[in-house]
Tab-separated table of C-alpha atoms in Angstrom:
chain	number	residue	atom	x	y	z
A	16	GLN	CA	-10.728	4.399	5.685
A	17	VAL	CA	-11.912	7.220	7.894
A	18	GLU	CA	-12.096	5.065	10.890
A	19	ARG	CA	-8.542	3.990	10.424
A	20	LEU	CA	-7.563	7.723	10.383
A	21	ARG	CA	-9.465	8.321	13.537
A	22	ALA	CA	-7.815	5.348	15.194
A	23	ILE	CA	-4.269	6.236	14.151
A	24	TYR	CA	-4.244	9.984	14.565
A	25	GLU	CA	-5.610	11.493	17.750
A	26	ILE	CA	-5.472	15.177	17.560
A	27	PRO	CA	-6.245	16.657	20.841
A	28	HIS	CA	-8.303	19.737	19.783
A	29	ALA	CA	-11.467	20.805	18.151
A	30	THR	CA	-10.110	20.777	14.602
A	31	TYR	CA	-9.994	16.975	14.315
A	32	GLU	CA	-13.501	16.207	13.266
A	33	PRO	CA	-13.975	19.099	10.939
A	34	SER	CA	-10.613	18.039	9.239
A	35	ILE	CA	-12.016	14.610	8.620
A	36	PHE	CA	-15.180	16.108	7.362
A	37	LEU	CA	-13.366	18.138	4.805
A	38	TRP	CA	-11.428	15.163	3.635
A	39	GLU	CA	-14.671	13.262	3.171
A	40	VAL	CA	-16.270	16.120	1.243
A	41	LEU	CA	-13.156	16.365	-1.033
A	42	ARG	CA	-12.957	12.598	-1.501
A	43	LYS	CA	-16.607	12.107	-2.315
A	44	SER	CA	-16.918	15.151	-4.646
A	45	HIS	CA	-13.839	14.004	-6.671
A	46	ALA	CA	-12.669	17.615	-6.429
A	47	ARG	CA	-8.988	18.418	-6.802
A	48	GLY	CA	-8.904	20.785	-3.883
A	49	PHE	CA	-10.468	23.650	-1.934
A	50	PHE	CA	-10.517	27.394	-2.554
A	51	LEU	CA	-9.623	28.869	0.818
A	52	ALA	CA	-10.488	32.617	0.938
A	53	LEU	CA	-8.933	34.244	3.977
A	54	SER	CA	-9.802	37.741	5.238
A	55	GLY	CA	-7.453	37.709	8.197
A	56	GLY	CA	-10.044	37.422	10.971
A	57	LEU	CA	-10.420	34.816	13.601
A	58	ASP	CA	-12.888	32.685	11.610
A	59	SER	CA	-10.348	32.629	8.631
A	60	CYS	CA	-7.610	31.428	10.904
A	61	SER	CA	-9.874	28.700	12.323
A	62	VAL	CA	-10.614	27.454	8.790
A	63	ALA	CA	-6.998	27.616	7.756
A	64	LEU	CA	-6.125	25.623	10.824
A	65	ILE	CA	-8.605	22.932	10.037
A	66	VAL	CA	-7.389	22.625	6.404
A	67	TYR	CA	-3.824	22.402	7.725
A	68	ASN	CA	-4.677	19.663	10.108
A	69	MET	CA	-6.384	17.834	7.349
A	70	CYS	CA	-3.341	18.003	5.207
A	71	CYS	CA	-1.155	16.939	8.110
A	72	MET	CA	-3.242	13.844	8.825
A	73	LEU	CA	-3.262	12.862	5.196
A	74	TRP	CA	0.487	13.345	4.822
A	75	LYS	CA	1.077	10.967	7.842
A	76	TYR	CA	-1.362	8.427	6.379
A	77	ILE	CA	0.291	8.517	2.962
A	78	ASN	CA	3.650	8.222	4.400
A	79	GLU	CA	2.582	5.088	6.517
A	80	LEU	CA	1.211	3.496	3.387
A	81	LYS	CA	4.587	3.856	1.615
A	82	ASN	CA	6.392	2.109	4.568
């Protein structure tokens, strides 16, 4: 499943692999989500972007499964 996501969605920046990793952690842990504490700094911005990209990839994947 992860390989399929990698093959379909090529995100041209450094947040792609961490986004896939977060999805794997979420899926394997059977958690319902993440708690994202943001302080407003650059590191918080990076983490928020990684989570956003993970959500975008999954949204596209789910919509493709529906069609």
